C-alpha positions as a LaTeX table, in Angstrom:
\begin{tabular}{lrrr}
\hline
Residue & $x$ (\AA) & $y$ (\AA) & $z$ (\AA) \\
\hline
Met1 & 31.10 & 15.18 & 95.63 \\
Ser2 & 33.34 & 18.06 & 94.68 \\
Lys3 & 31.18 & 18.80 & 91.67 \\
Ile4 & 28.01 & 18.79 & 93.75 \\
Lys5 & 29.73 & 20.99 & 96.30 \\
Ala6 & 30.55 & 23.49 & 93.61 \\
Met7 & 26.79 & 24.04 & 93.04 \\
Asp8 & 26.43 & 25.52 & 96.48 \\
Phe9 & 24.72 & 28.91 & 96.12 \\
Tyr10 & 25.23 & 29.72 & 99.77 \\
Arg11 & 28.95 & 29.53 & 100.26 \\
Lys12 & 30.00 & 30.18 & 103.92 \\
Ile13 & 32.36 & 32.80 & 105.07 \\
Pro14 & 34.48 & 31.92 & 108.11 \\
Arg15 & 33.31 & 33.68 & 111.25 \\
Asp16 & 36.68 & 35.04 & 111.85 \\
Leu17 & 36.42 & 37.07 & 108.57 \\
Thr18 & 33.08 & 38.75 & 109.59 \\
Glu19 & 32.63 & 41.77 & 111.78 \\
Ala20 & 29.72 & 42.62 & 113.99 \\
Thr21 & 28.73 & 46.26 & 114.63 \\
His22 & 26.27 & 47.98 & 116.84 \\
Phe23 & 24.50 & 49.56 & 113.95 \\
Gly24 & 24.24 & 46.12 & 112.16 \\
Ala25 & 22.59 & 44.74 & 115.30 \\
Leu26 & 20.06 & 47.59 & 115.35 \\
Val27 & 19.26 & 47.09 & 111.62 \\
Ser28 & 18.79 & 43.32 & 112.20 \\
Ile29 & 16.35 & 43.90 & 115.01 \\
Cys30 & 14.39 & 46.44 & 113.05 \\
Ala31 & 14.37 & 44.09 & 110.01 \\
Ala32 & 13.13 & 41.13 & 112.13 \\
Leu33 & 10.28 & 43.28 & 113.54 \\
Leu34 & 9.39 & 44.52 & 110.18 \\
Met35 & 9.27 & 40.91 & 108.82 \\
Ile36 & 6.99 & 39.82 & 111.63 \\
Leu37 & 4.64 & 42.83 & 111.07 \\
Leu38 & 4.41 & 42.28 & 107.26 \\
Phe39 & 4.00 & 38.54 & 107.73 \\
Gly40 & 1.00 & 39.16 & 110.24 \\
Met41 & $-0.60$ & 41.60 & 107.89 \\
Glu42 & $-0.24$ & 39.23 & 104.98 \\
Leu43 & $-1.64$ & 36.22 & 107.04 \\
Asn44 & $-4.58$ & 38.38 & 108.09 \\
Asp45 & $-5.22$ & 39.34 & 104.42 \\
Tyr46 & $-4.95$ & 35.66 & 103.43 \\
Leu47 & $-7.49$ & 34.64 & 106.02 \\
Ser48 & $-9.89$ & 37.46 & 105.46 \\
Val49 & $-13.14$ & 36.94 & 103.34 \\
Arg50 & $-13.03$ & 37.97 & 99.75 \\
Thr51 & $-16.25$ & 37.93 & 97.65 \\
Glu52 & $-17.13$ & 38.76 & 94.08 \\
Ser53 & $-20.59$ & 40.14 & 93.22 \\
Ser54 & $-22.32$ & 40.02 & 89.84 \\
Ile55 & $-25.74$ & 40.41 & 88.44 \\
Ile56 & $-26.97$ & 37.47 & 86.30 \\
Val57 & $-30.21$ & 36.15 & 84.88 \\
Asp58 & $-32.24$ & 34.35 & 87.33 \\
Arg59 & $-31.01$ & 30.70 & 87.48 \\
Ser60 & $-34.43$ & 29.35 & 88.56 \\
Val61 & $-35.82$ & 26.50 & 86.50 \\
Asp62 & $-39.38$ & 25.92 & 85.38 \\
Gly63 & $-41.29$ & 24.51 & 88.44 \\
Asp64 & $-39.36$ & 26.46 & 91.18 \\
Leu65 & $-41.77$ & 27.91 & 93.63 \\
Leu66 & $-41.49$ & 31.16 & 95.56 \\
Arg67 & $-42.60$ & 31.08 & 99.25 \\
Ile68 & $-44.52$ & 34.06 & 100.61 \\
Asn69 & $-44.56$ & 34.36 & 104.43 \\
Phe70 & $-47.08$ & 36.61 & 106.16 \\
Asn71 & $-48.53$ & 37.55 & 109.46 \\
Leu72 & $-51.41$ & 40.01 & 109.26 \\
Ser73 & $-54.12$ & 41.27 & 111.63 \\
Phe74 & $-57.55$ & 42.42 & 110.56 \\
Pro75 & $-59.40$ & 44.08 & 113.40 \\
Ala76 & $-62.79$ & 44.07 & 111.60 \\
Leu77 & $-62.72$ & 40.99 & 109.47 \\
Ser78 & $-64.26$ & 37.81 & 111.00 \\
Cys79 & $-62.24$ & 34.51 & 110.80 \\
Glu80 & $-65.53$ & 32.93 & 109.86 \\
Phe81 & $-65.28$ & 34.55 & 106.34 \\
Ala82 & $-61.55$ & 35.49 & 106.03 \\
Ser83 & $-60.11$ & 33.86 & 102.88 \\
Val84 & $-56.55$ & 33.72 & 101.50 \\
Asp85 & $-56.50$ & 33.52 & 97.69 \\
Val86 & $-53.60$ & 33.35 & 95.20 \\
Ser87 & $-53.57$ & 34.15 & 91.44 \\
Asp88 & $-50.78$ & 34.61 & 88.93 \\
Ala89 & $-50.05$ & 35.75 & 85.38 \\
Met90 & $-50.25$ & 32.11 & 84.17 \\
Gly91 & $-53.94$ & 31.87 & 84.88 \\
Asn92 & $-53.62$ & 29.90 & 88.13 \\
His93 & $-56.19$ & 30.81 & 90.78 \\
Arg94 & $-56.55$ & 29.18 & 94.22 \\
Val95 & $-59.27$ & 30.21 & 96.66 \\
Asn96 & $-59.38$ & 29.95 & 100.43 \\
Leu97 & $-56.08$ & 28.26 & 101.06 \\
Thr98 & $-56.07$ & 26.50 & 104.41 \\
Lys99 & $-53.37$ & 23.82 & 104.49 \\
Thr100 & $-50.54$ & 26.31 & 105.35 \\
Val101 & $-52.63$ & 29.16 & 106.68 \\
Arg102 & $-53.84$ & 29.64 & 110.25 \\
Lys103 & $-56.54$ & 32.04 & 111.45 \\
Tyr104 & $-56.91$ & 33.15 & 115.08 \\
Pro105 & $-59.75$ & 35.35 & 116.46 \\
Leu106 & $-58.76$ & 38.79 & 117.69 \\
Asp107 & $-60.44$ & 40.98 & 120.29 \\
Lys108 & $-60.91$ & 44.71 & 119.86 \\
Asn109 & $-57.46$ & 45.32 & 121.25 \\
Gly110 & $-55.80$ & 43.12 & 118.68 \\
Arg111 & $-55.08$ & 40.25 & 121.10 \\
Ile112 & $-55.52$ & 36.55 & 120.14 \\
Val113 & $-58.43$ & 35.32 & 122.20 \\
Gly114 & $-58.96$ & 31.70 & 121.05 \\
Asp115 & $-57.65$ & 28.71 & 119.26 \\
Val116 & $-57.03$ & 28.37 & 115.57 \\
Val117 & $-60.22$ & 28.62 & 113.60 \\
Arg118 & $-60.87$ & 25.34 & 111.79 \\
Asp119 & $-61.88$ & 25.23 & 108.16 \\
Leu120 & $-65.51$ & 24.00 & 107.73 \\
Pro121 & $-67.34$ & 22.81 & 104.61 \\
Glu122 & $-69.97$ & 25.01 & 103.03 \\
Pro123 & $-73.46$ & 24.32 & 104.40 \\
Lys124 & $-76.07$ & 22.56 & 102.42 \\
Tyr125 & $-79.36$ & 24.34 & 101.72 \\
Glu126 & $-82.76$ & 22.66 & 101.57 \\
Glu127 & $-85.17$ & 23.65 & 98.75 \\
Leu128 & $-88.33$ & 24.50 & 100.74 \\
Leu129 & $-91.25$ & 26.57 & 99.66 \\
His130 & $-93.53$ & 28.45 & 102.07 \\
Asp131 & $-96.57$ & 26.47 & 100.99 \\
Ile132 & $-95.12$ & 23.10 & 102.10 \\
Gln133 & $-94.08$ & 24.05 & 105.63 \\
Glu134 & $-97.10$ & 22.21 & 106.96 \\
Thr135 & $-95.56$ & 18.90 & 105.89 \\
His136 & $-93.04$ & 19.16 & 108.71 \\
Ile137 & $-95.50$ & 19.85 & 111.54 \\
Glu138 & $-99.16$ & 20.22 & 112.38 \\
Lys139 & $-100.47$ & 23.74 & 112.15 \\
Lys140 & $-100.47$ & 25.81 & 115.36 \\
Pro141 & $-103.30$ & 28.03 & 116.35 \\
Glu142 & $-103.14$ & 31.48 & 114.86 \\
Glu143 & $-102.89$ & 33.14 & 118.26 \\
Val144 & $-99.52$ & 31.38 & 118.87 \\
Lys145 & $-96.64$ & 33.42 & 117.46 \\
Ile146 & $-94.26$ & 31.15 & 115.61 \\
Met147 & $-91.25$ & 33.50 & 115.02 \\
Asp148 & $-90.15$ & 36.56 & 116.89 \\
Thr149 & $-88.52$ & 39.34 & 114.81 \\
Leu150 & $-86.19$ & 40.99 & 117.29 \\
Asp151 & $-85.00$ & 44.59 & 117.40 \\
Ala152 & $-82.53$ & 46.56 & 119.42 \\
Ala153 & $-85.06$ & 46.74 & 122.36 \\
Thr154 & $-86.34$ & 43.19 & 122.40 \\
Phe155 & $-82.97$ & 41.47 & 121.67 \\
Pro156 & $-81.48$ & 41.86 & 125.23 \\
Glu157 & $-84.85$ & 40.80 & 126.74 \\
Ala158 & $-84.80$ & 37.59 & 124.69 \\
Ile159 & $-81.28$ & 36.84 & 125.80 \\
Lys160 & $-82.30$ & 37.14 & 129.43 \\
Lys161 & $-85.50$ & 35.21 & 129.09 \\
Tyr162 & $-84.32$ & 32.13 & 127.21 \\
Pro163 & $-81.35$ & 29.98 & 128.36 \\
Ile164 & $-80.74$ & 29.22 & 124.60 \\
Leu165 & $-81.58$ & 31.58 & 121.86 \\
Met166 & $-80.90$ & 30.84 & 118.21 \\
Val167 & $-81.05$ & 33.98 & 115.93 \\
Asn168 & $-81.04$ & 34.14 & 112.18 \\
Phe169 & $-79.43$ & 37.45 & 111.10 \\
Tyr170 & $-80.61$ & 38.02 & 107.51 \\
Ala171 & $-81.00$ & 40.60 & 104.74 \\
Pro172 & $-84.08$ & 40.50 & 102.49 \\
Trp173 & $-82.01$ & 41.32 & 99.47 \\
Cys174 & $-79.77$ & 38.31 & 100.04 \\
Pro175 & $-80.69$ & 35.21 & 97.91 \\
Trp176 & $-79.34$ & 32.90 & 100.54 \\
Ser177 & $-81.37$ & 34.53 & 103.30 \\
Arg178 & $-84.53$ & 34.21 & 101.13 \\
Arg179 & $-83.58$ & 30.55 & 100.62 \\
Leu180 & $-83.15$ & 29.97 & 104.28 \\
Ala181 & $-86.32$ & 31.88 & 105.37 \\
Pro182 & $-88.89$ & 29.11 & 104.89 \\
Val183 & $-86.48$ & 26.47 & 106.33 \\
Trp184 & $-85.85$ & 28.67 & 109.42 \\
Glu185 & $-89.57$ & 29.25 & 109.92 \\
Ser186 & $-90.41$ & 25.55 & 109.51 \\
Ala187 & $-87.60$ & 24.70 & 112.08 \\
Ala188 & $-89.12$ & 27.25 & 114.46 \\
Gln189 & $-92.50$ & 25.61 & 114.15 \\
Val190 & $-91.10$ & 22.20 & 114.90 \\
Met191 & $-89.24$ & 23.51 & 117.91 \\
Leu192 & $-92.41$ & 25.36 & 119.10 \\
Arg193 & $-94.45$ & 22.12 & 119.02 \\
Lys194 & $-91.68$ & 20.27 & 120.93 \\
Phe195 & $-90.84$ & 23.02 & 123.34 \\
Pro196 & $-93.96$ & 25.33 & 123.75 \\
Pro197 & $-93.46$ & 28.83 & 125.18 \\
Glu198 & $-94.18$ & 27.62 & 128.78 \\
Asp199 & $-91.24$ & 25.25 & 128.54 \\
Gly200 & $-88.99$ & 28.33 & 128.12 \\
Arg201 & $-85.69$ & 26.51 & 127.40 \\
Ile202 & $-84.96$ & 27.48 & 123.82 \\
Lys203 & $-86.26$ & 29.97 & 121.23 \\
Leu204 & $-85.63$ & 30.58 & 117.54 \\
Ala205 & $-85.88$ & 34.14 & 116.33 \\
Lys206 & $-84.61$ & 36.40 & 113.53 \\
Val207 & $-83.24$ & 39.95 & 112.98 \\
Asp208 & $-83.55$ & 42.00 & 109.82 \\
Cys209 & $-80.07$ & 43.56 & 109.41 \\
Thr210 & $-81.35$ & 46.06 & 106.80 \\
Val211 & $-83.58$ & 47.55 & 109.66 \\
Glu212 & $-81.32$ & 46.80 & 112.69 \\
Gly213 & $-77.97$ & 47.75 & 111.22 \\
Leu214 & $-76.39$ & 48.83 & 114.49 \\
Leu215 & $-77.52$ & 45.68 & 116.22 \\
Cys216 & $-76.07$ & 43.45 & 113.51 \\
Arg217 & $-72.74$ & 45.40 & 113.39 \\
Gly218 & $-72.57$ & 45.08 & 117.16 \\
His219 & $-72.64$ & 41.39 & 116.91 \\
His220 & $-70.10$ & 41.30 & 114.06 \\
Ile221 & $-72.47$ & 40.12 & 111.38 \\
Gln222 & $-70.58$ & 40.34 & 108.07 \\
Gly223 & $-72.26$ & 37.65 & 105.94 \\
Phe224 & $-75.97$ & 36.77 & 105.32 \\
Pro225 & $-77.54$ & 34.67 & 106.66 \\
Ser226 & $-75.70$ & 34.13 & 109.88 \\
Ile227 & $-77.13$ & 31.98 & 112.62 \\
Arg228 & $-76.01$ & 32.75 & 116.11 \\
Val229 & $-76.37$ & 30.70 & 119.31 \\
Phe230 & $-76.69$ & 32.86 & 122.53 \\
Arg231 & $-76.66$ & 31.46 & 126.07 \\
Ser232 & $-78.44$ & 33.20 & 128.85 \\
Gly233 & $-76.25$ & 35.37 & 131.10 \\
Val234 & $-73.11$ & 35.09 & 128.88 \\
Asp235 & $-73.48$ & 37.62 & 126.07 \\
Met236 & $-72.60$ & 41.17 & 127.34 \\
Leu237 & $-73.99$ & 40.49 & 130.77 \\
Asp238 & $-70.81$ & 38.90 & 132.30 \\
His239 & $-68.16$ & 39.87 & 129.78 \\
Gly240 & $-68.23$ & 43.66 & 129.82 \\
His241 & $-69.80$ & 44.10 & 126.37 \\
His242 & $-67.66$ & 41.39 & 124.94 \\
His243 & $-69.93$ & 39.31 & 122.74 \\
Asp244 & $-69.32$ & 35.64 & 123.50 \\
His245 & $-71.42$ & 33.36 & 121.37 \\
Glu246 & $-71.28$ & 30.70 & 118.70 \\
Ser247 & $-72.14$ & 30.67 & 115.00 \\
Tyr248 & $-74.08$ & 27.72 & 113.66 \\
Val249 & $-72.19$ & 26.41 & 110.58 \\
Gly250 & $-74.05$ & 23.18 & 109.93 \\
Asp251 & $-76.47$ & 22.47 & 107.11 \\
Arg252 & $-79.40$ & 24.79 & 106.41 \\
Thr253 & $-82.09$ & 22.09 & 106.49 \\
Val254 & $-85.11$ & 21.69 & 108.83 \\
Glu255 & $-83.82$ & 18.36 & 109.99 \\
Ala256 & $-80.24$ & 19.53 & 110.66 \\
Ile257 & $-81.38$ & 22.73 & 112.45 \\
Val258 & $-83.97$ & 20.93 & 114.73 \\
Glu259 & $-81.44$ & 18.16 & 115.48 \\
Phe260 & $-78.75$ & 20.65 & 116.38 \\
Ala261 & $-81.19$ & 22.71 & 118.53 \\
Glu262 & $-82.36$ & 19.70 & 120.42 \\
Lys263 & $-78.73$ & 18.69 & 121.23 \\
Leu264 & $-78.24$ & 22.15 & 122.77 \\
Ile265 & $-80.86$ & 21.44 & 125.43 \\
Pro266 & $-79.73$ & 19.70 & 128.67 \\
Ala267 & $-81.78$ & 16.72 & 129.65 \\
Ala268 & $-83.23$ & 18.46 & 132.67 \\
Ala269 & $-85.07$ & 21.79 & 132.60 \\
Ala270 & $-82.59$ & 24.51 & 133.24 \\
Ser271 & $-84.36$ & 27.78 & 132.75 \\
Gly272 & $-82.28$ & 30.67 & 134.06 \\
Val273 & $-79.07$ & 28.74 & 134.20 \\
Lys274 & $-76.03$ & 30.69 & 132.89 \\
Ala275 & $-73.59$ & 29.20 & 130.36 \\
Leu276 & $-75.43$ & 26.04 & 129.65 \\
Pro277 & $-72.98$ & 23.18 & 128.63 \\
Met278 & $-73.08$ & 21.79 & 125.12 \\
Ala279 & $-75.13$ & 18.65 & 125.56 \\
Asp280 & $-73.62$ & 16.83 & 122.57 \\
Ala281 & $-70.14$ & 16.71 & 121.10 \\
Glu282 & $-71.65$ & 16.65 & 117.51 \\
Ala283 & $-73.54$ & 19.84 & 118.21 \\
Ala284 & $-70.34$ & 21.48 & 119.40 \\
Ala285 & $-68.62$ & 20.51 & 116.18 \\
Gln286 & $-71.30$ & 22.44 & 114.26 \\
Thr287 & $-70.50$ & 25.76 & 115.95 \\
Met288 & $-67.77$ & 28.29 & 115.70 \\
Lys289 & $-66.77$ & 30.88 & 118.35 \\
Val290 & $-67.37$ & 34.39 & 116.86 \\
Gly291 & $-67.11$ & 36.53 & 119.93 \\
Ala292 & $-64.00$ & 38.31 & 118.63 \\
Pro293 & $-64.52$ & 40.93 & 115.79 \\
Gly294 & $-61.11$ & 40.50 & 114.16 \\
Cys295 & $-58.82$ & 37.91 & 112.69 \\
Ser296 & $-55.11$ & 37.22 & 112.66 \\
Val297 & $-54.03$ & 35.48 & 109.41 \\
Glu298 & $-50.62$ & 33.95 & 109.32 \\
Gly299 & $-48.77$ & 31.27 & 107.46 \\
Phe300 & $-47.20$ & 30.90 & 103.95 \\
Val301 & $-48.08$ & 30.09 & 100.41 \\
Leu302 & $-46.08$ & 28.67 & 97.51 \\
Val303 & $-46.42$ & 30.45 & 94.17 \\
Lys304 & $-44.71$ & 30.21 & 90.80 \\
Lys305 & $-41.95$ & 32.73 & 90.10 \\
Val306 & $-44.19$ & 34.84 & 87.86 \\
Pro307 & $-46.09$ & 38.04 & 88.61 \\
Gly308 & $-49.19$ & 37.39 & 90.77 \\
Asn309 & $-51.41$ & 38.53 & 93.58 \\
Leu310 & $-52.09$ & 37.38 & 97.22 \\
His311 & $-55.60$ & 38.47 & 98.34 \\
Ile312 & $-57.19$ & 38.44 & 101.70 \\
Ser313 & $-60.97$ & 39.17 & 101.70 \\
Ala314 & $-64.37$ & 37.87 & 102.86 \\
His315 & $-65.44$ & 34.82 & 100.97 \\
Ser316 & $-68.14$ & 32.28 & 101.10 \\
Gln317 & $-70.12$ & 30.40 & 98.43 \\
Lys318 & $-73.27$ & 30.19 & 100.60 \\
His319 & $-73.40$ & 33.69 & 102.06 \\
Ser320 & $-73.90$ & 37.26 & 100.73 \\
Phe321 & $-71.94$ & 40.23 & 101.95 \\
Asn322 & $-72.65$ & 44.01 & 102.20 \\
Asn323 & $-69.61$ & 45.55 & 100.66 \\
Gly324 & $-70.32$ & 48.89 & 102.34 \\
Val325 & $-69.76$ & 47.48 & 105.86 \\
Met326 & $-66.55$ & 45.54 & 105.03 \\
Asn327 & $-63.61$ & 47.14 & 106.71 \\
Met328 & $-60.16$ & 45.96 & 105.48 \\
Thr329 & $-58.04$ & 47.89 & 107.92 \\
His330 & $-54.95$ & 45.77 & 108.63 \\
Val331 & $-51.56$ & 45.56 & 110.41 \\
Val332 & $-48.61$ & 43.90 & 108.68 \\
His333 & $-46.58$ & 42.14 & 111.39 \\
His334 & $-44.52$ & 40.14 & 108.86 \\
Leu335 & $-44.26$ & 39.89 & 105.05 \\
Ser336 & $-41.22$ & 38.28 & 103.50 \\
Phe337 & $-40.23$ & 35.94 & 100.71 \\
Gly338 & $-38.33$ & 32.72 & 100.58 \\
Lys339 & $-37.55$ & 30.01 & 103.14 \\
Glu340 & $-36.42$ & 30.84 & 106.67 \\
Ile341 & $-32.78$ & 29.96 & 107.06 \\
Ser342 & $-30.87$ & 28.63 & 110.14 \\
Arg343 & $-28.73$ & 30.72 & 112.41 \\
Asn344 & $-25.58$ & 29.15 & 111.01 \\
Lys345 & $-26.48$ & 30.04 & 107.50 \\
Trp346 & $-27.52$ & 33.57 & 108.54 \\
Ala347 & $-24.13$ & 34.01 & 110.18 \\
Met348 & $-22.51$ & 32.80 & 106.94 \\
Val349 & $-24.50$ & 35.36 & 104.95 \\
Gln350 & $-23.47$ & 38.14 & 107.27 \\
Arg351 & $-19.83$ & 37.07 & 107.03 \\
Leu352 & $-19.84$ & 37.03 & 103.26 \\
His353 & $-22.19$ & 39.90 & 102.57 \\
Pro354 & $-22.30$ & 42.20 & 105.64 \\
Asp355 & $-23.34$ & 45.27 & 103.79 \\
Gly356 & $-26.36$ & 43.77 & 102.03 \\
Leu357 & $-29.43$ & 41.69 & 102.83 \\
Leu358 & $-30.67$ & 43.83 & 105.69 \\
Asn359 & $-33.82$ & 42.83 & 107.61 \\
Ala360 & $-35.19$ & 46.32 & 106.95 \\
Trp361 & $-35.33$ & 45.36 & 103.20 \\
Ser362 & $-36.33$ & 41.73 & 103.52 \\
Asn363 & $-39.31$ & 42.67 & 105.76 \\
Arg364 & $-40.00$ & 46.23 & 104.77 \\
Leu365 & $-43.66$ & 46.29 & 105.89 \\
Lys366 & $-43.14$ & 45.08 & 109.38 \\
Gly367 & $-45.22$ & 47.08 & 111.84 \\
Arg368 & $-47.11$ & 49.12 & 109.17 \\
Val369 & $-50.80$ & 49.93 & 109.78 \\
Phe370 & $-53.11$ & 50.54 & 106.81 \\
Phe371 & $-56.52$ & 52.14 & 107.70 \\
Ser372 & $-59.78$ & 52.12 & 105.81 \\
Thr373 & $-60.99$ & 55.78 & 106.32 \\
Glu374 & $-64.29$ & 55.16 & 104.42 \\
Ala375 & $-66.52$ & 52.39 & 102.98 \\
Asn376 & $-65.56$ & 50.20 & 100.09 \\
Ile377 & $-61.82$ & 50.58 & 100.38 \\
Thr378 & $-59.32$ & 48.17 & 98.87 \\
His379 & $-55.73$ & 48.19 & 99.89 \\
Glu380 & $-53.20$ & 47.35 & 97.27 \\
His381 & $-49.56$ & 46.69 & 97.96 \\
Tyr382 & $-47.05$ & 46.44 & 95.00 \\
Thr383 & $-43.75$ & 44.59 & 95.64 \\
Gln384 & $-40.78$ & 43.99 & 93.34 \\
Val385 & $-38.87$ & 41.00 & 94.60 \\
Val386 & $-35.13$ & 40.56 & 93.94 \\
Met387 & $-33.20$ & 37.30 & 94.85 \\
Thr388 & $-29.63$ & 37.37 & 96.24 \\
Ser389 & $-27.66$ & 34.04 & 96.19 \\
Val390 & $-24.74$ & 33.72 & 98.47 \\
Glu391 & $-22.26$ & 30.88 & 97.69 \\
Pro392 & $-19.48$ & 30.01 & 100.12 \\
Arg393 & $-16.35$ & 28.23 & 99.00 \\
Thr394 & $-16.72$ & 24.39 & 99.01 \\
Phe395 & $-12.96$ & 23.27 & 98.90 \\
Gly396 & $-13.96$ & 20.91 & 96.14 \\
Ile397 & $-15.53$ & 18.48 & 98.61 \\
Val398 & $-19.12$ & 19.05 & 97.41 \\
Glu399 & $-20.56$ & 20.26 & 94.15 \\
Val400 & $-20.71$ & 23.97 & 93.43 \\
Gly401 & $-23.92$ & 25.58 & 94.75 \\
Tyr402 & $-24.65$ & 22.86 & 97.35 \\
Asn403 & $-24.35$ & 25.37 & 100.24 \\
Arg404 & $-25.88$ & 28.27 & 98.39 \\
Val405 & $-28.34$ & 30.38 & 100.27 \\
Asp406 & $-31.14$ & 32.25 & 98.42 \\
Leu407 & $-32.50$ & 35.29 & 100.08 \\
Tyr408 & $-35.04$ & 37.82 & 98.93 \\
Glu409 & $-35.44$ & 41.57 & 99.29 \\
Tyr410 & $-38.28$ & 43.73 & 97.91 \\
Thr411 & $-39.36$ & 47.25 & 97.24 \\
His412 & $-42.78$ & 48.37 & 98.22 \\
His413 & $-45.46$ & 50.87 & 97.18 \\
Ser414 & $-49.06$ & 50.94 & 98.69 \\
His415 & $-52.29$ & 52.85 & 98.02 \\
Ala416 & $-55.95$ & 52.60 & 98.90 \\
Ile417 & $-58.71$ & 52.81 & 96.30 \\
Lys418 & $-62.44$ & 53.02 & 96.43 \\
Thr419 & $-64.13$ & 50.13 & 94.68 \\
Asp420 & $-67.71$ & 48.94 & 93.90 \\
Glu421 & $-66.65$ & 45.31 & 94.28 \\
Met422 & $-65.79$ & 43.36 & 97.44 \\
Pro423 & $-63.14$ & 45.26 & 99.42 \\
Met424 & $-59.85$ & 43.27 & 99.94 \\
Thr425 & $-56.26$ & 43.57 & 100.78 \\
Lys426 & $-54.03$ & 42.68 & 97.79 \\
Phe427 & $-50.31$ & 42.11 & 97.73 \\
Ser428 & $-49.04$ & 42.10 & 94.05 \\
Phe429 & $-45.59$ & 40.49 & 93.70 \\
Asp430 & $-43.31$ & 40.82 & 90.73 \\
Pro431 & $-40.18$ & 38.59 & 90.86 \\
Ser432 & $-37.18$ & 40.19 & 89.09 \\
Pro433 & $-35.66$ & 38.24 & 86.15 \\
Met434 & $-32.23$ & 39.18 & 87.39 \\
Gln435 & $-30.52$ & 38.15 & 90.56 \\
Val436 & $-27.48$ & 39.08 & 92.60 \\
Leu437 & $-24.77$ & 36.41 & 92.88 \\
Val438 & $-22.32$ & 36.74 & 95.73 \\
Lys439 & $-19.47$ & 34.13 & 95.63 \\
Glu440 & $-16.68$ & 33.71 & 98.10 \\
Lys441 & $-13.40$ & 34.14 & 96.25 \\
Pro442 & $-10.64$ & 32.20 & 97.92 \\
Arg443 & $-6.98$ & 33.23 & 97.74 \\
His444 & $-4.60$ & 30.52 & 96.65 \\
Phe445 & $-1.99$ & 29.24 & 99.08 \\
Tyr446 & 0.86 & 29.57 & 96.65 \\
His447 & 0.18 & 33.29 & 96.47 \\
Phe448 & 0.54 & 33.45 & 100.16 \\
Ile449 & 3.76 & 31.56 & 100.19 \\
Thr450 & 5.16 & 33.73 & 97.31 \\
Thr451 & 4.30 & 36.86 & 99.15 \\
Val452 & 5.86 & 35.69 & 102.41 \\
Cys453 & 9.07 & 34.86 & 100.66 \\
Ala454 & 9.08 & 38.16 & 98.93 \\
Ile455 & 8.66 & 39.90 & 102.37 \\
Ile456 & 11.48 & 37.96 & 104.06 \\
Gly457 & 13.90 & 38.25 & 101.12 \\
Gly458 & 13.10 & 41.82 & 100.36 \\
Val459 & 13.41 & 43.04 & 103.96 \\
Phe460 & 16.66 & 41.03 & 104.42 \\
Thr461 & 18.17 & 42.38 & 101.22 \\
Val462 & 17.12 & 46.05 & 101.86 \\
Ala463 & 18.37 & 45.80 & 105.40 \\
Gly464 & 21.64 & 44.37 & 104.27 \\
Ile465 & 22.07 & 47.09 & 101.70 \\
Ala466 & 21.35 & 49.74 & 104.30 \\
Asp467 & 23.84 & 48.20 & 106.78 \\
Ser468 & 26.53 & 47.85 & 104.21 \\
Thr469 & 26.05 & 51.39 & 102.97 \\
Val470 & 26.36 & 52.79 & 106.48 \\
Phe471 & 29.31 & 50.50 & 107.31 \\
His472 & 31.40 & 51.42 & 104.25 \\
Thr473 & 30.54 & 55.12 & 104.56 \\
Ala474 & 31.64 & 55.05 & 108.22 \\
Lys475 & 34.85 & 53.25 & 107.13 \\
Leu476 & 35.55 & 55.79 & 104.45 \\
Phe477 & 35.15 & 58.68 & 106.87 \\
Lys478 & 37.69 & 57.06 & 109.16 \\
Lys479 & 40.21 & 56.76 & 106.29 \\
Val480 & 39.74 & 60.37 & 105.51 \\
Glu481 & 40.35 & 61.24 & 109.15 \\
Leu482 & 43.47 & 59.14 & 109.37 \\
Gly483 & 44.80 & 60.72 & 106.07 \\
Lys484 & 44.45 & 64.27 & 107.59 \\
Gln485 & 46.47 & 63.29 & 110.61 \\
Tyr486 & 49.38 & 62.22 & 108.49 \\
\hline
\end{tabular}
């Protein structure tokens, strides 16, 4: 035991051999306060977040997809023809995406005025020549007018006169309009035989949009041919010049058109009745509300991480368009890249990377309006996309990268160009091959303990040296004073 006792580094001095002083007490209090202060500062530093940022080559693997989120408003593009298309540098091209895209009709003030516009199949056309129309019906006397060609003056009168008016808006230069012309005339003949003029419940007519351009634009005709269904007393008369009518989107055959028209007519005569109800659910399924001139397009698409384009334009395989009247003015409510993250993950990102990943950069086009000041204008937006990955510490419980959050920012440049082709709105995206990696860098606990020991030992030692120096200096002065007295 005596040998073990000899290894004591902290030999004790009897209390009777020590001396307490007022200055020593003051130094001890100051040293204790300094230790507490330095300990608190070191603890705060130990608990604070430390990150390490670096720029590395994009870690994405082949097959990873980039999500593009968008919410756009087109005041002059009908939802009937609005199409979202995607193409990329690898040759992939997808047309009229509908699975993750929603379209809502907009009024002239930019407000949503209806339910989501459903995607409909392209109508089938019947091959019918003018010289075989008589196979569908018996010929009518020459004095009976089969088809009315309406103009700006006779159109309102026809709406008031007939409870149901079906109008074919066409353009003579359009091949689909020429293909529909004999079918439409034959259907009109069939309906004229079944419902003669004195019946007065339904009428089939047509409008030449190359002659009546203002009338067609007033009814938001953007593709040819377009078949509209008007109901007496609804269009413009009760809605303050708001065009509330349907577009027939069924097959372009005599049988289909006649069957649809018959289902529109109630069982009893209802001449003059406003807003006739749809007499058959199947007929209702063959129409689309087109009273609103604009369209809100929102949703997301998944693309490969290679340069590509997102287009929004008018598209149809069974219609023709007049490029000169297509107006691609649009408002960008939202455009961002990547998946939306939860509030907890966003709070983590703000904690680890507070000076980066600002909403102003992740959604730079928010609220921007782009006008088409003349005809045949295409709007192009070029974006360069940079990914930032934020990795919190995992404490070794889960694999590295499990809690990683990938966020995207982008730069933006826009311009409008005049084109001879179909006007469109195009977003070009170019993912960067580099990415920013932000990793939480933890401080080891043994560093904290080492620093705390250094603080305590250092302050104690320095305070002891100061106290000893003052004590012995004061004692020396006392001896000098006593020597002078003797």
